[in-house]
CSV table of C-alpha atoms and ligand atoms in Angstrom, one decimal:
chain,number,residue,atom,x,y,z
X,63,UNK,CA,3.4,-5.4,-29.8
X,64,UNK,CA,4.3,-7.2,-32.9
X,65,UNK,CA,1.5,-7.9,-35.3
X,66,UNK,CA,-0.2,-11.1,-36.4
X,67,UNK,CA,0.8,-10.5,-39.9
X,68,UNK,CA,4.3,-9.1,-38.6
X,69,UNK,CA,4.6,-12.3,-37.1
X,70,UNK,CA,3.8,-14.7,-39.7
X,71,UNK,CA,6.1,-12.7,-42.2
X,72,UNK,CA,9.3,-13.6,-40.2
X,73,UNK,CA,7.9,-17.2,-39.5
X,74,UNK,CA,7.3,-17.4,-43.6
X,75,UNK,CA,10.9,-15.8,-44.3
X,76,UNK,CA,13.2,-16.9,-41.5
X,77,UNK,CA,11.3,-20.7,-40.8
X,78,UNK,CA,10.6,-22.0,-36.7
X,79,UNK,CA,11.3,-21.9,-34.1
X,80,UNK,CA,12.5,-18.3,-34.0
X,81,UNK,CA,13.4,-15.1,-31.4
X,82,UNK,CA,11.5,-12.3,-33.2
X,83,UNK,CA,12.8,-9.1,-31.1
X,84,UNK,CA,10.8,-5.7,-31.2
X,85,UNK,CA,13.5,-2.8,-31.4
X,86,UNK,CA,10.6,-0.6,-30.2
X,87,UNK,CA,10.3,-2.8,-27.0
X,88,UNK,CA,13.6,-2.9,-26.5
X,89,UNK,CA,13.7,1.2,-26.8
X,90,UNK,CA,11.1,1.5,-24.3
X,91,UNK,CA,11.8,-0.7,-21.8
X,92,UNK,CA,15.1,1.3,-21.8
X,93,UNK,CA,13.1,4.2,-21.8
X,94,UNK,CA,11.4,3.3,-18.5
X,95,UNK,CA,14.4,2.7,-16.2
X,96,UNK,CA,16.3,5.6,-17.7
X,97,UNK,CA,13.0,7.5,-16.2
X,98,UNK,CA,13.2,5.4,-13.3
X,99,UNK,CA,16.6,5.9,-12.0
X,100,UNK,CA,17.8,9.2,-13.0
X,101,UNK,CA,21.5,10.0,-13.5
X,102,UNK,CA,22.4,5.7,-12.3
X,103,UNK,CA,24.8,4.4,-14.4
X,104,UNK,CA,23.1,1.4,-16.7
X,105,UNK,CA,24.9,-1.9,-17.0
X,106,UNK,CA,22.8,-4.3,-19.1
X,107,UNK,CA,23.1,-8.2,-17.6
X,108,UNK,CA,24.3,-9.7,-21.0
X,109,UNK,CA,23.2,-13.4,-19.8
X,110,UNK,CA,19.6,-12.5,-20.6
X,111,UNK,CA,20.2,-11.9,-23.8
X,112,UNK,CA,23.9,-11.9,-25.6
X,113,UNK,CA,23.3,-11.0,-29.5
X,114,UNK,CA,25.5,-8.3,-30.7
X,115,UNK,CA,22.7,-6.2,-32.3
X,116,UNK,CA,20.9,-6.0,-29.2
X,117,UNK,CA,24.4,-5.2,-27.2
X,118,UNK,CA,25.3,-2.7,-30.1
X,119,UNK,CA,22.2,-1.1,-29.9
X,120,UNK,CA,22.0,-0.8,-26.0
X,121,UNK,CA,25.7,0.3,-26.2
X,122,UNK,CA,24.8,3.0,-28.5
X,123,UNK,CA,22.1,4.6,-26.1
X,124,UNK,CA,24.7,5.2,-23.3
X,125,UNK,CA,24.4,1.3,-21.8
X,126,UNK,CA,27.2,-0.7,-20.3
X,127,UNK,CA,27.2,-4.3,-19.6
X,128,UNK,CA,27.7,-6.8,-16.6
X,129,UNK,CA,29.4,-9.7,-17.8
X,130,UNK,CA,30.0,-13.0,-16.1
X,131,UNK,CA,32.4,-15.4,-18.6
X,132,UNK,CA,35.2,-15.2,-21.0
X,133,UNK,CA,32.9,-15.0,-23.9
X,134,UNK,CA,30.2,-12.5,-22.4
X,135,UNK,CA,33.7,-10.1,-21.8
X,136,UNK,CA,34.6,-11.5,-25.5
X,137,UNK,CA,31.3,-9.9,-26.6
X,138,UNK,CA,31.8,-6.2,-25.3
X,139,UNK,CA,35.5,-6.4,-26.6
X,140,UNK,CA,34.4,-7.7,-29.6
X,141,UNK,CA,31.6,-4.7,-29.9
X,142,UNK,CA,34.3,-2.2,-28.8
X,143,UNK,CA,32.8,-1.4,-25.2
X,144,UNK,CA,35.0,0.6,-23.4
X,145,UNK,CA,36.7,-0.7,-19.8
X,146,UNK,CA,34.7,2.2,-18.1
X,147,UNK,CA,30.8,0.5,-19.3
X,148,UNK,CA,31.8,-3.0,-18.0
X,149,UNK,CA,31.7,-5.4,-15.4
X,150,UNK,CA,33.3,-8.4,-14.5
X,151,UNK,CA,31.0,-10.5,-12.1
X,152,UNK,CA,31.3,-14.2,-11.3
X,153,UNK,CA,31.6,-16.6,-8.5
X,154,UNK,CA,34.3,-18.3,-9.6
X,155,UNK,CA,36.4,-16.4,-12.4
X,156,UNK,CA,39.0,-18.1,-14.3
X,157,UNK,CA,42.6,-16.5,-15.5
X,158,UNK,CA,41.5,-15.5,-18.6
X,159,UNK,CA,38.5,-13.2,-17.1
X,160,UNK,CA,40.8,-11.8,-15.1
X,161,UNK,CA,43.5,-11.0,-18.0
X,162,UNK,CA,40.8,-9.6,-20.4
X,163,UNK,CA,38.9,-7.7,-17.6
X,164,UNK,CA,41.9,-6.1,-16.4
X,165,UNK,CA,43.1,-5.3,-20.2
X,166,UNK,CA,39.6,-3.5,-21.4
X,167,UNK,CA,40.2,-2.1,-17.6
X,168,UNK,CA,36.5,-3.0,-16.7
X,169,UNK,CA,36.0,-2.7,-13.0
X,170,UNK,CA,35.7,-6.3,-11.2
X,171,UNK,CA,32.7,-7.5,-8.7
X,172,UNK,CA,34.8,-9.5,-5.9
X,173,UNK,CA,32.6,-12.1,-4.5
X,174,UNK,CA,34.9,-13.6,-2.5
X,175,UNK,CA,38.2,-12.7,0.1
X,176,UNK,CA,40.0,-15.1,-1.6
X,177,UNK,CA,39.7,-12.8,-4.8
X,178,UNK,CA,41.8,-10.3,-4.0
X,179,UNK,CA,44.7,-12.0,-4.0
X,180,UNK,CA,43.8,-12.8,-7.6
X,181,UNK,CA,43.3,-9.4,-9.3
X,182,UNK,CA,45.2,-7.3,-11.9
X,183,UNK,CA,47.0,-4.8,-10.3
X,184,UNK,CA,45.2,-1.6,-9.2
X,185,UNK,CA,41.7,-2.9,-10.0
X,186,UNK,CA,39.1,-0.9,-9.8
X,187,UNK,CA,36.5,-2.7,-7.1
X,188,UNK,CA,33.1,-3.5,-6.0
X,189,UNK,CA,32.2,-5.8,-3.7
X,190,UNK,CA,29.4,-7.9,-3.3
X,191,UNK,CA,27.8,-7.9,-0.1
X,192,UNK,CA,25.4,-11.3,0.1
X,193,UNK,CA,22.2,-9.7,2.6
X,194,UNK,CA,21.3,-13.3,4.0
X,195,UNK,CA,17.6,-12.5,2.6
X,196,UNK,CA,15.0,-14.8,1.1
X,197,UNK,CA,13.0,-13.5,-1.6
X,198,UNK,CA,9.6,-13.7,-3.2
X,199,UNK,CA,11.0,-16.0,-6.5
X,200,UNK,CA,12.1,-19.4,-7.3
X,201,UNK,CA,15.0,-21.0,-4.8
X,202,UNK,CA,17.0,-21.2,-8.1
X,203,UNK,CA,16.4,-18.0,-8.5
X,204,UNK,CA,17.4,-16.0,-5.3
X,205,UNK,CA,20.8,-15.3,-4.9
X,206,UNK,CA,21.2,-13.5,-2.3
X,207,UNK,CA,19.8,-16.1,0.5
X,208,UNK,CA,22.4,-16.8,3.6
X,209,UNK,CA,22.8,-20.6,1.6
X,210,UNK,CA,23.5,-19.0,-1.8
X,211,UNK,CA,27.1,-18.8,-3.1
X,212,UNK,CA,27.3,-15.3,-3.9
X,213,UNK,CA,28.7,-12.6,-2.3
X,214,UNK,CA,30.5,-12.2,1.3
X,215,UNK,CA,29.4,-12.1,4.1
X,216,UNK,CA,28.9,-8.6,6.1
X,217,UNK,CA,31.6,-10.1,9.0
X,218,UNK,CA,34.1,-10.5,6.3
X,219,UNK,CA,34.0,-6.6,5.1
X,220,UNK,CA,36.6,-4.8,6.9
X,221,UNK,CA,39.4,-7.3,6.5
X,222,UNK,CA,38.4,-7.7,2.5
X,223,UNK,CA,38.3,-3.7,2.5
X,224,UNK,CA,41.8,-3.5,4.1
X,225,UNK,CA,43.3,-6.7,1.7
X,226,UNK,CA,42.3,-4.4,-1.3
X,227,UNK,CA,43.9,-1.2,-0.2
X,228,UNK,CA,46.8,-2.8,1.1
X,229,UNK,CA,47.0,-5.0,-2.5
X,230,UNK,CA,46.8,-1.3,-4.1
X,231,UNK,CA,43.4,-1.6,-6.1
X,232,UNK,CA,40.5,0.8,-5.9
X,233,UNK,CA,37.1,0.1,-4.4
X,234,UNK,CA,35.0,1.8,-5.5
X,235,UNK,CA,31.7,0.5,-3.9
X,236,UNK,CA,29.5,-2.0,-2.6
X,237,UNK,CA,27.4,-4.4,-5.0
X,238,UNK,CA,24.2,-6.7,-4.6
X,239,UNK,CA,21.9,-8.6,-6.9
X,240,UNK,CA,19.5,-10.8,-4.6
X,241,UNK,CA,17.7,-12.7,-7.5
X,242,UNK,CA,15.8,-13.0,-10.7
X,243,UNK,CA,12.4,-12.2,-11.5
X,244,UNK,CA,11.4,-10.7,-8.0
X,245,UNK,CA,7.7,-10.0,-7.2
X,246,UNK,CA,7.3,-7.9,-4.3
X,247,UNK,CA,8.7,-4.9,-3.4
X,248,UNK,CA,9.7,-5.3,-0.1
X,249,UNK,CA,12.5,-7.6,-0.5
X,250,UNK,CA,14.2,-5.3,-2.1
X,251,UNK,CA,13.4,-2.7,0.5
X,252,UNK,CA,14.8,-5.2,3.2
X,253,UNK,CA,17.9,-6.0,1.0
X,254,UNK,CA,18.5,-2.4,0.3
X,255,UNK,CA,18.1,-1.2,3.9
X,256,UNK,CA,20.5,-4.1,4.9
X,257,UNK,CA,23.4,-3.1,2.8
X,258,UNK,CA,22.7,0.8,3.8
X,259,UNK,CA,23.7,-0.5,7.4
X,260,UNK,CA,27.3,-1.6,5.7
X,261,UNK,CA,27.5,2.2,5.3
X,262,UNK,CA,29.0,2.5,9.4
X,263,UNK,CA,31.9,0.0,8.1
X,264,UNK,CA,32.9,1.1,4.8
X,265,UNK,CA,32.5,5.0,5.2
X,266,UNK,CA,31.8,7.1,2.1
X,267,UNK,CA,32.3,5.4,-1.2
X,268,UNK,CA,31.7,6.1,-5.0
X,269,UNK,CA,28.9,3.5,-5.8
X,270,UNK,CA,26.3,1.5,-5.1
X,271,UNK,CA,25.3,-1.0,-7.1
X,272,UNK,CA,22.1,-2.9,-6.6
X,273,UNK,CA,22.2,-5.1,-9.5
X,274,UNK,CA,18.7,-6.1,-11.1
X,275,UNK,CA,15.9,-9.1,-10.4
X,276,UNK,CA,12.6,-6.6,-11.1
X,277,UNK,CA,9.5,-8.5,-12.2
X,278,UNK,CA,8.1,-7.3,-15.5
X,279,UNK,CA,5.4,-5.5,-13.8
X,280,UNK,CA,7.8,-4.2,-11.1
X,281,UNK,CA,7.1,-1.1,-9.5
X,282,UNK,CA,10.4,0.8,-10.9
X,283,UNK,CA,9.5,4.0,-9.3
X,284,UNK,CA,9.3,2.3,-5.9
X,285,UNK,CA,12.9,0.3,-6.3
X,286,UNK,CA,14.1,3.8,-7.5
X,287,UNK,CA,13.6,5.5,-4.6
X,288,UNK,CA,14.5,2.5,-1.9
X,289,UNK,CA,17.7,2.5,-4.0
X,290,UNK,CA,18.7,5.9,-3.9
X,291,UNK,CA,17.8,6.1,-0.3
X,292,UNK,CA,20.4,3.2,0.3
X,293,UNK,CA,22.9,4.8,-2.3
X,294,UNK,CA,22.7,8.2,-0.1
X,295,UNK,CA,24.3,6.4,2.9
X,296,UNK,CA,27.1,6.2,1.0
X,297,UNK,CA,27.1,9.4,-0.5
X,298,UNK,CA,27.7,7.3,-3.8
X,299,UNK,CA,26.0,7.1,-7.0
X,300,UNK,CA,23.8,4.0,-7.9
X,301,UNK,CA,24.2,1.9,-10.4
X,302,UNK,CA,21.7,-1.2,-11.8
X,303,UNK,CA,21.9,-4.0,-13.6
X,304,UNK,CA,18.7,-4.8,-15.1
X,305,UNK,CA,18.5,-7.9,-18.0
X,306,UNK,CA,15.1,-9.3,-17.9
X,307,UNK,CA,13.2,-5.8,-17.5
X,308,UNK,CA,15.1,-4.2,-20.4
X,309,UNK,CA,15.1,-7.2,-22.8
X,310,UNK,CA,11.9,-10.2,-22.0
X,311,UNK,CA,9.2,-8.2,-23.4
X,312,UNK,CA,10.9,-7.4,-26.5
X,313,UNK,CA,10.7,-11.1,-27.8
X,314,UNK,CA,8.3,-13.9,-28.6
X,315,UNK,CA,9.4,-17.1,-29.5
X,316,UNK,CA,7.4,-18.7,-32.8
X,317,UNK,CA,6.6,-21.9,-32.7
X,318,UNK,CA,4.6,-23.8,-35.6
X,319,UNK,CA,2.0,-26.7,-34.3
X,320,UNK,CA,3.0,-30.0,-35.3
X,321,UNK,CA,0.2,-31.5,-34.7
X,322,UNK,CA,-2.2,-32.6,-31.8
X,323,UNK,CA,-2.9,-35.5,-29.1
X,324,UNK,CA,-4.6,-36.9,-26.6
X,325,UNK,CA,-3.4,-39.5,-23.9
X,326,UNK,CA,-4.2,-38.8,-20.0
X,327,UNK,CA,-4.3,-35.1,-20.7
X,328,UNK,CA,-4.5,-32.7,-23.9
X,329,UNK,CA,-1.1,-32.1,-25.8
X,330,UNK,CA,-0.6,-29.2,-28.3
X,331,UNK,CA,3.1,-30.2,-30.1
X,332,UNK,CA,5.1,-27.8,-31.0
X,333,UNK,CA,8.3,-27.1,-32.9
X,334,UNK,CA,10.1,-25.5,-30.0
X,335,UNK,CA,10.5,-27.1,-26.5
X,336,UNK,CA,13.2,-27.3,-23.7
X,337,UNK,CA,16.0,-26.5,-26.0
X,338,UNK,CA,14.7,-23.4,-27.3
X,339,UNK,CA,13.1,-22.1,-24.7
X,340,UNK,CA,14.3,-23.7,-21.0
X,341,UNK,CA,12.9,-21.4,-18.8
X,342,UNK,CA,9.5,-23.4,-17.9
X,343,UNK,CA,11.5,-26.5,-17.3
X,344,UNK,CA,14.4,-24.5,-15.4
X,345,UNK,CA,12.4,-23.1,-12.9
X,346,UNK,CA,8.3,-23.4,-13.6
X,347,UNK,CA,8.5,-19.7,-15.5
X,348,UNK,CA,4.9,-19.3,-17.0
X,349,UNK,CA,5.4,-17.7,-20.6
X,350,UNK,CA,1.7,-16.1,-22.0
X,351,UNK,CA,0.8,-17.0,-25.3
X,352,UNK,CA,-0.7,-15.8,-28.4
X,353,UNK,CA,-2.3,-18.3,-31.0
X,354,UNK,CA,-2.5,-17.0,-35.0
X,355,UNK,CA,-5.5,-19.4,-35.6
X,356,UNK,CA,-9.0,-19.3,-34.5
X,357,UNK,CA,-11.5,-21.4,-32.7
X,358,UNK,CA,-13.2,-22.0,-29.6
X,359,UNK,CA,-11.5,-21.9,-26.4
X,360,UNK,CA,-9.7,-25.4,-25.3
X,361,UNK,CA,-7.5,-26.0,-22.7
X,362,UNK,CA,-4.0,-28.0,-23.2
X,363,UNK,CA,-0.6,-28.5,-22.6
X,364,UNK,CA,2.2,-27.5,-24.5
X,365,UNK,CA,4.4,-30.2,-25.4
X,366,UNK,CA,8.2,-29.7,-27.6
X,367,UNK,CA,9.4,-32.1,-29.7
X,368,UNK,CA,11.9,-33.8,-27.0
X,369,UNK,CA,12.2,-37.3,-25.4
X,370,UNK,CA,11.9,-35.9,-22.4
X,371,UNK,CA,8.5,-35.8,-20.3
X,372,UNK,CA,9.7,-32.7,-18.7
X,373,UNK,CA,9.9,-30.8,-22.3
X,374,UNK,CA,6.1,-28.6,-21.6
X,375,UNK,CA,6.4,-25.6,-22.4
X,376,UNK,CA,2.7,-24.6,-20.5
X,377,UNK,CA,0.5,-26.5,-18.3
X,378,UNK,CA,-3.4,-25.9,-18.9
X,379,UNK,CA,-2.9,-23.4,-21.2
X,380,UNK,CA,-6.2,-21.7,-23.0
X,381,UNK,CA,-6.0,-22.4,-26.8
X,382,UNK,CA,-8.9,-22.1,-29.6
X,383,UNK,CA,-9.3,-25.3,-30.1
X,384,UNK,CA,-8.8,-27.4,-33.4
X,385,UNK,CA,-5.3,-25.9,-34.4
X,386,UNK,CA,-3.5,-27.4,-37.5
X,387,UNK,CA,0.0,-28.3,-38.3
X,388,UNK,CA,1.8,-25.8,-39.2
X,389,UNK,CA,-0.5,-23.3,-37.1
X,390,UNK,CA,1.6,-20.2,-35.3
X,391,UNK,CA,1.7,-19.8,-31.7
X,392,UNK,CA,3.7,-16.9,-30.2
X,393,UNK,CA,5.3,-17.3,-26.7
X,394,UNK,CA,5.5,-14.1,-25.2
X,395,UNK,CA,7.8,-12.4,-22.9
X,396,UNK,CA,10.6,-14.5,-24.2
X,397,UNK,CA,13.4,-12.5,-25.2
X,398,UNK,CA,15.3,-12.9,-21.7
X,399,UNK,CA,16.8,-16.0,-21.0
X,400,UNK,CA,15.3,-17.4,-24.0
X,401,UNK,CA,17.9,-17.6,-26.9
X,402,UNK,CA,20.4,-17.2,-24.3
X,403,UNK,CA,20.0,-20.4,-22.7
X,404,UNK,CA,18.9,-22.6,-26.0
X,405,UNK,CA,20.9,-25.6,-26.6
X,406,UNK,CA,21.7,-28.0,-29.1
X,407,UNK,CA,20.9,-31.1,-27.0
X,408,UNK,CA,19.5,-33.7,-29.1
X,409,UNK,CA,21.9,-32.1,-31.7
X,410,UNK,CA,19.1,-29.9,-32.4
X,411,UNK,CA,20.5,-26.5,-33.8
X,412,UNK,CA,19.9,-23.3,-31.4
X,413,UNK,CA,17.2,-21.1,-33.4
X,414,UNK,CA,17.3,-18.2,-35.6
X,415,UNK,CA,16.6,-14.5,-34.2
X,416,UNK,CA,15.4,-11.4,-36.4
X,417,UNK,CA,14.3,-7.8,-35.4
X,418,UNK,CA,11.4,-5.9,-36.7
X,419,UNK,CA,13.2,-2.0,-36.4
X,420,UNK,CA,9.2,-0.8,-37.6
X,421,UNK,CA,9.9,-1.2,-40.5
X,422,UNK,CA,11.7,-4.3,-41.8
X,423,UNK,CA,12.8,-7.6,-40.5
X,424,UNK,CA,16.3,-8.0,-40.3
X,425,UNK,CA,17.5,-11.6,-39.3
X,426,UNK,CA,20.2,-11.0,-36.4
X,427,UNK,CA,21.3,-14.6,-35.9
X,428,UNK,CA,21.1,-17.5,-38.8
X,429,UNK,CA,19.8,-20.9,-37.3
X,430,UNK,CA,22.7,-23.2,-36.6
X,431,UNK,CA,23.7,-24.7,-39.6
X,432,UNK,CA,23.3,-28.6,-38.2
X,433,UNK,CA,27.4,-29.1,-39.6
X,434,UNK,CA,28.2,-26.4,-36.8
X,435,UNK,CA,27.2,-28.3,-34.2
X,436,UNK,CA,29.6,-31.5,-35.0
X,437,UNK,CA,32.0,-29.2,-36.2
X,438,UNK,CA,34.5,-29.2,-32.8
X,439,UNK,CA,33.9,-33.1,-33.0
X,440,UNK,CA,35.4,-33.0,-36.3
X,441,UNK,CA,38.2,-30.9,-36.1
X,442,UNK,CA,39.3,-32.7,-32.8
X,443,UNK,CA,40.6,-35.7,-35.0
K,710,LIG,C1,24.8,-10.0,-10.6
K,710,LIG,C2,23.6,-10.0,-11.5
K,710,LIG,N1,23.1,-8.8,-11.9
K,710,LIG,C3,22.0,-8.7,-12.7
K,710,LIG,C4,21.3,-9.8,-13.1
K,710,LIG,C5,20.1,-9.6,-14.0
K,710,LIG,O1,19.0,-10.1,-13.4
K,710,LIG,P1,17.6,-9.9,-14.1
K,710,LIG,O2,17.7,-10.4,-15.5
K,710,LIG,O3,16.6,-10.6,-13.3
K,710,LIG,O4,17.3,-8.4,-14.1
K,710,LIG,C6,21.8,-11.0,-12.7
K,710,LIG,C7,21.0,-12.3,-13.1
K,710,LIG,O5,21.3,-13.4,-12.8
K,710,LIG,C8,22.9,-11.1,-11.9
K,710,LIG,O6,23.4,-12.3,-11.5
């Protein structure tokens, strides 16, 4: 846990908003699942968090990556990933994923029949099963409900299975991720026992992949051991695809007070809101909080800076009261789908990111220089 003083060093050098990351964290949240799941093969789900130190230094501890666009595949070429440490996962790939995917000869997650038809020749395989389960999170959240759009549908395994031996690629597996953020336990006991099942169509395979979705305070130990019960159906070896778990608790967003207000309820403004941090908006996500000034306890709401009503980053959150512009609040648990999903609506330039190794800060991303942002509109004429 980053320090107060910690913190208000990068605030003072790097300005707000800002990610802060905590290599540490990072280290042992890594630590844990490497505990966890013994001998699985680790690919990290870039969409929770993208920058290329944090890729570089999961790559470097034995860590491959799920990606699921053009530029999240650009990123592990670009780091020098090899074909072997990555995924290609998507509902709805375009040409181009499917031409660098099959050049870095990454192994492609078919989520579809339609797919197969599509593929590089002699592909390695998985396939996504969908387990028509609903699960302890938020509806935009769950993905592997019977109305999601991922995966197929047990029925449509054995034809799928014999389209990719006839089109000469290799499967290698089955694959499932049935959401984000996933509370209890048993749903992923239920998914995991449902795909086991799969096991009297498909025979023996290589892997089993159960892709990610643990809670922070997940019981890894107990998804662990459901998983490898399912993966020894197959005879194959599991795989996971954690990105919250390994990357949320390693950042905090900073935020400066801008100043305080009262109308129907209590506001807190802040220099950060929906663009910088979208989660609470996205899908109610509760971030906890740390405040760098003192006072009494006081209840309010944290409000961004946007011209939107929507744009809270808390509801009745507990504050000392009397906080000043230019105070320091940290939002914690923020370094999954934080950075990765801030925007430059309002032409508001995405925010700068820095990692304290223990020692130093080093800043990993600059803030968006504001002539970036109108930069395509420029060149377009
Ligand atoms: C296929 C797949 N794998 C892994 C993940 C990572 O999920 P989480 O960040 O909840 O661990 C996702 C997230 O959307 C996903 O779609």
């Amino acid at each position: 846990m980053l320090s107060d003083q910690q913190l208000r060093q990068a605030a003072d050098t790097y300005g707000t908003p800002l990610y802060t990351y905590d290599a540490q964290e990072l280290d042992a949240a890594l630590a844990r699942v490497q505990a966890a799941f013994p001998g699985a093969r680790i690919y990290y789900a870039m969409k929770a968090n993208p920058n290329l130190t944090l890729l570089r230094r999961l790559y470097g501890a034995g860590v491959g990556f799920e990606c699921v666009s053009l530029g999240e595949l650009g990123r592990a070429a670009h780091i020098g990933a090899s074909g072997d440490r990555v995924l290609v996962n998507g509902p709805a790939k375009s040409d181009e994923e499917y031409r660098l995917g099959g050049e870095l000869g990454a192994t492609f997650i078919v989520d579809r029949p339609g797919e197969v038809a599509l593929l590089p020749p002699a592909s390695s395989v998985l396939v996504r099963v969908n387990p028509a389960l609903s699960v302890s999170t938020h509806d935009h959240l769950a993905t592997g409900a019977a109305h999601s759009k991922f995966g197929v549908r047990p029925d449509q395994l054995p034809d799928l299975l014999a389209a990719l031996a006839s089109g000469g690629h290799r499967l290698r597996g089955l694959h499932l991720h049935i959401g984000s953020a996933i509370r209890d336990a048993a749903d992923f006991r239920a998914a995991f026992g449902r795909v086991a099942e799969l096991s009297r169509v498909t025979g023996p395979l290589e892997v089993l992949d159960v892709g990610g979705g643990w809670g922070l305070d997940a019981d890894l130990g107990g998804i662990a051991a459901e998983a490898r019960q399912a993966a020894a159906a197959f005879g194959a070896q599991l795989w996971v695809e954690p990105g919250r778990y390994l990357v949320a608790r390693s950042g905090v967003l900073l935020t400066r007070v801008m100043g305080t207000k009262a109308t129907g309820r209590d506001f807190t403004l802040l220099d950060a809101g929906m663009t910088e941090l979208l989660r609470p908006m996205l899908y109610g996500a509760e971030h906890p909080v740390r405040a760098l000034w003192e006072g009494a306890p006081g209840v309010s709401d944290l409000a961004g800076p946007a011209c939107e009503s929507g744009d809270l980053l808390g509801r009745d959150v507990t504050l000392p009261a009397g906080a000043q512009r230019g105070d320091l609040l940290a939002i914690l648990e923020a370094g999954a789908y934080g950075a990765a999903m801030s925007s430059t609506y309002l032409t508001r330039p995405r925010p700068a990111e820095a990692l304290w190794d223990g020692q130093t800060w080093t800043l990993i991303r600059q803030r968006e220089p504001l002539e970036a942002i109108w930069a395509a509109e420029e060149a377009a004429g």
